[in-house]
Short mmCIF file of C-alpha atoms in Angstrom, two decimals:
data_model
loop_
_atom_site.label_atom_id
_atom_site.label_comp_id
_atom_site.label_asym_id
_atom_site.label_seq_id
_atom_site.Cartn_x
_atom_site.Cartn_y
_atom_site.Cartn_z
CA GLU J 7 36.95 20.65 32.86
CA ILE J 8 34.08 21.86 30.69
CA ASN J 9 30.63 20.36 31.18
CA TYR J 10 28.07 20.35 28.36
CA ARG J 11 24.30 20.04 28.36
CA ASP J 12 22.80 18.41 25.23
CA TRP J 13 19.51 18.97 23.52
CA SER J 14 18.17 17.73 20.23
CA SER J 15 15.07 18.12 18.12
CA ASP J 16 13.58 16.69 14.96
CA VAL J 17 13.30 19.47 12.45
CA CYS J 18 11.85 19.77 8.98
CA SER J 19 14.26 21.43 6.63
CA SER J 20 11.39 22.87 4.58
CA ASP J 21 10.64 24.96 7.67
CA LEU J 22 14.32 25.79 8.00
CA ALA J 23 14.41 26.93 4.39
CA ARG J 24 11.63 29.38 5.12
CA ASP J 25 12.77 30.36 8.64
CA PRO J 26 16.41 29.56 9.49
CA SER J 27 15.79 30.45 13.14
CA ALA J 28 13.17 27.76 13.61
CA VAL J 29 15.06 25.10 15.55
CA ALA J 30 12.96 24.35 18.63
CA GLY J 31 13.08 28.03 19.53
CA ARG J 32 16.90 27.99 19.83
CA ARG J 33 19.37 30.49 18.51
CA ALA J 34 19.50 31.30 14.83
CA PHE J 35 21.81 29.61 12.37
CA ARG J 36 22.16 29.44 8.60
CA TYR J 37 20.91 26.17 7.11
CA PRO J 38 23.18 25.04 4.26
CA GLU J 39 22.23 24.35 0.67
CA ASP J 40 24.12 21.06 0.65
CA ARG J 41 23.51 17.97 -1.45
CA GLY J 42 23.74 14.41 -0.21
CA ASP J 43 23.53 12.87 3.25
CA ARG J 44 25.95 14.51 5.65
CA SER J 45 26.43 15.78 9.17
CA GLU J 46 27.90 19.19 9.90
CA ALA J 47 28.82 21.09 13.09
CA CYS J 48 28.90 24.85 13.47
CA ARG J 49 29.44 27.23 16.39
CA LEU J 50 26.56 29.43 17.49
CA ARG J 51 26.73 32.57 19.60
CA GLY J 52 28.37 32.00 22.98
CA ASP J 53 29.41 28.43 23.68
CA ARG J 54 26.72 26.50 21.84
CA LEU J 55 27.60 23.93 19.24
CA LEU J 56 25.04 22.73 16.73
CA LEU J 57 25.23 19.38 14.98
CA ARG J 58 23.14 19.37 11.83
CA GLN J 59 22.15 16.19 10.05
CA HIS J 60 20.08 16.44 6.89
CA ARG J 61 19.39 14.76 3.59
CA ALA J 62 19.46 16.19 0.09
CA GLN J 63 16.37 17.96 -1.12
CA GLU J 64 14.26 16.24 -3.77
CA LYS J 65 13.23 18.36 -6.72
CA ALA J 66 10.53 17.62 -9.27
CA ALA J 67 10.20 19.45 -12.59
CA VAL J 68 6.51 19.20 -13.50
CA VAL J 69 5.94 19.04 -17.26
CA ALA J 70 2.37 19.05 -18.59
CA LYS J 71 1.72 15.67 -20.20
CA ALA J 72 -0.86 17.21 -22.53
CA GLN J 73 1.28 19.18 -24.98
CA GLY J 74 0.00 22.09 -27.04
CA LYS J 75 -2.95 22.82 -24.74
CA THR J 76 -4.06 26.25 -23.56
CA VAL J 77 -3.71 26.94 -19.85
CA LEU J 78 -7.09 27.95 -18.41
CA LYS J 79 -6.27 28.28 -14.71
CA VAL J 80 -3.18 28.25 -12.49
CA LEU J 81 -4.19 27.29 -8.97
CA VAL J 82 -0.96 27.88 -7.00
CA GLU J 83 1.66 30.57 -6.53
CA GLU J 84 5.40 30.35 -5.93
CA GLY J 85 6.28 29.61 -2.33
CA ALA J 86 3.07 27.68 -1.68
CA GLN J 87 3.14 24.36 0.16
CA VAL J 88 1.61 21.67 -2.08
CA ARG J 89 0.59 18.07 -1.47
CA GLU J 90 1.22 15.09 -3.72
CA GLY J 91 -1.68 14.82 -6.17
CA GLN J 92 -2.82 18.41 -5.61
CA LYS J 93 -4.12 20.25 -8.68
CA LEU J 94 -1.68 22.88 -9.92
CA ALA J 95 -3.23 23.97 -13.23
CA VAL J 96 -6.19 23.27 -15.50
CA LEU J 97 -5.81 23.03 -19.28
CA ASP J 98 -8.32 23.37 -22.09
CA ASP J 99 -9.83 19.89 -22.50
CA SER J 100 -12.51 20.63 -25.12
CA LEU J 101 -10.73 18.71 -27.90
CA LEU J 102 -9.86 15.84 -25.54
CA ARG J 103 -13.50 15.53 -24.47
CA GLN J 104 -14.55 15.42 -28.09
CA GLN J 105 -12.03 12.64 -28.72
CA VAL J 106 -13.45 10.66 -25.79
CA LEU J 107 -16.99 11.01 -27.17
CA GLN J 108 -15.82 9.83 -30.60
CA ALA J 109 -14.00 6.87 -29.04
CA GLU J 110 -17.10 5.93 -27.04
CA ALA J 111 -19.18 5.98 -30.22
CA ALA J 112 -16.60 3.81 -31.98
CA VAL J 113 -16.75 1.29 -29.13
CA GLY J 114 -20.53 1.15 -29.45
CA ARG J 115 -20.36 0.43 -33.16
CA ALA J 116 -17.59 -2.15 -32.78
CA ALA J 117 -19.37 -3.90 -29.92
CA SER J 118 -22.61 -4.12 -31.93
CA TYR J 119 -20.77 -5.53 -34.96
CA ALA J 120 -18.88 -8.00 -32.74
CA ALA J 121 -22.12 -9.18 -31.11
CA THR J 122 -23.66 -9.86 -34.51
CA ALA J 123 -20.54 -11.66 -35.73
CA ARG J 124 -20.43 -13.70 -32.52
CA ALA J 125 -24.02 -14.83 -32.98
CA ASP J 126 -23.36 -15.76 -36.64
CA TYR J 127 -20.23 -17.68 -35.63
CA SER J 128 -22.10 -19.59 -32.95
CA ARG J 129 -24.87 -20.51 -35.40
CA MET J 130 -22.39 -21.47 -38.14
CA THR J 131 -20.39 -23.63 -35.70
CA ARG J 132 -23.50 -25.61 -34.86
CA LEU J 133 -24.43 -26.03 -38.57
CA PHE J 134 -20.89 -27.06 -39.48
CA LYS J 135 -20.93 -29.77 -36.83
CA GLU J 136 -24.17 -31.00 -38.33
CA LYS J 137 -22.49 -30.92 -41.77
CA ALA J 138 -25.18 -28.49 -42.94
CA VAL J 139 -22.67 -25.95 -44.31
CA SER J 140 -19.37 -26.24 -46.12
CA ARG J 141 -15.95 -25.71 -44.64
CA GLN J 142 -15.51 -22.63 -46.81
CA GLN J 143 -18.68 -21.05 -45.42
CA PHE J 144 -17.62 -21.80 -41.87
CA ASP J 145 -14.11 -20.39 -42.40
CA HIS J 146 -15.56 -17.18 -43.83
CA VAL J 147 -17.85 -16.61 -40.82
CA GLU J 148 -15.06 -17.51 -38.39
CA ALA J 149 -12.68 -14.99 -39.98
CA GLU J 150 -15.37 -12.30 -39.85
CA PHE J 151 -15.97 -13.03 -36.15
CA GLN J 152 -12.23 -12.82 -35.36
CA GLY J 153 -11.93 -9.54 -37.24
CA ALA J 154 -14.92 -8.07 -35.41
CA SER J 155 -13.43 -9.10 -32.05
CA ARG J 156 -10.14 -7.40 -32.88
CA GLN J 157 -11.94 -4.23 -33.92
CA GLU J 158 -13.81 -4.15 -30.62
CA GLN J 159 -10.60 -4.63 -28.64
CA GLU J 160 -8.85 -1.87 -30.59
CA ALA J 161 -11.79 0.49 -30.10
CA ARG J 162 -11.80 -0.14 -26.36
CA ALA J 163 -8.04 0.43 -26.19
CA ALA J 164 -8.44 3.73 -28.08
CA LEU J 165 -11.15 4.79 -25.62
CA ALA J 166 -8.91 3.98 -22.66
CA SER J 167 -6.10 6.06 -24.19
CA ALA J 168 -8.45 8.97 -24.84
CA ARG J 169 -9.62 8.92 -21.24
CA ILE J 170 -6.02 8.88 -20.01
CA LEU J 171 -5.22 11.92 -22.18
CA LEU J 172 -8.30 13.67 -20.81
CA GLY J 173 -6.91 13.15 -17.31
CA TYR J 174 -3.74 14.96 -18.38
CA SER J 175 -5.76 18.17 -18.78
CA THR J 176 -5.26 18.65 -15.05
CA VAL J 177 -1.62 19.19 -13.97
CA THR J 178 -0.97 17.73 -10.52
CA ALA J 179 1.93 17.72 -8.07
CA PRO J 180 4.01 14.50 -8.22
CA ILE J 181 5.46 15.10 -4.73
CA SER J 182 4.67 17.13 -1.64
CA GLY J 183 6.83 20.17 -0.98
CA ILE J 184 7.31 23.84 -1.72
CA LEU J 185 6.55 25.32 -5.14
CA LEU J 186 9.84 26.92 -6.12
CA LYS J 187 8.96 28.04 -9.64
CA ARG J 188 5.80 28.70 -11.62
CA ASN J 189 6.53 29.06 -15.32
CA ILE J 190 3.02 29.22 -16.81
CA ASP J 191 0.13 31.67 -16.75
CA PRO J 192 -3.46 31.49 -18.02
CA GLY J 193 -3.45 31.75 -21.80
CA ASP J 194 -0.05 30.08 -22.24
CA THR J 195 0.37 26.97 -24.36
CA THR J 196 1.92 23.92 -22.73
CA GLY J 197 5.19 22.59 -24.09
CA ALA J 198 8.20 20.51 -23.15
CA ALA J 199 9.52 23.02 -20.62
CA PRO J 200 8.63 22.48 -16.94
CA ALA J 201 5.45 24.25 -15.89
CA PHE J 202 6.38 24.07 -12.20
CA VAL J 203 9.33 23.09 -10.00
CA ILE J 204 8.66 21.60 -6.57
CA SER J 205 11.25 21.05 -3.83
CA ASN J 206 10.76 18.58 -1.03
CA TYR J 207 13.22 19.04 1.84
CA GLN J 208 13.68 15.87 3.87
CA ILE J 209 13.32 15.45 7.61
CA GLY J 210 16.62 15.94 9.45
CA ARG J 211 17.81 16.09 13.06
CA ALA J 212 19.42 19.00 14.87
CA SER J 213 21.38 18.67 18.06
CA CYS J 214 23.02 21.31 20.25
CA ARG J 215 25.63 21.08 23.00
CA GLU J 216 25.69 23.96 25.43
CA ARG J 217 28.52 24.65 27.83
CA VAL J 218 27.33 25.07 31.42
#
């Protein structure tokens, strides 16, 4: 009769990808490039059996949302460990900043016009109730007030969009993991192709049965 002694350890497959021998200091094995949830057993040197359980790696192709922008800085290299939200590259944002300033100025003008139209509408409403002005005069001021309010709303929406685009001048990591590919360099122009590829290996469990 053969007796076996069991051991097991939680392992991170991102570590295994970098160092296949890193399984709680045990004997080396080759970690597979499998896809999908599965369990797999393999024989190690001597009489050890290893049961490997792992999940498929998650990959993220990072495309710069600001298209046609010059890359100023690339902050990471291939093989680096990155965190979700970490800055990967910085793009030229001079035009985007100018667009934000223009949108802010447009909001100021629209807000001033809307405030004046609002005051006129309030005054005309009071006079119309007192029958001091005609219906035609009241309708004209009301339409002008509604138009000014729409212009202010549109200007504020344009400012919000400009600020969002300005935020796209920094390329960030959507997930935590290992940077597999870096496809841009300073001076490049961003396009539809991925600027980076990040792989996030999931936590798995390794178990070994040793004959004693």
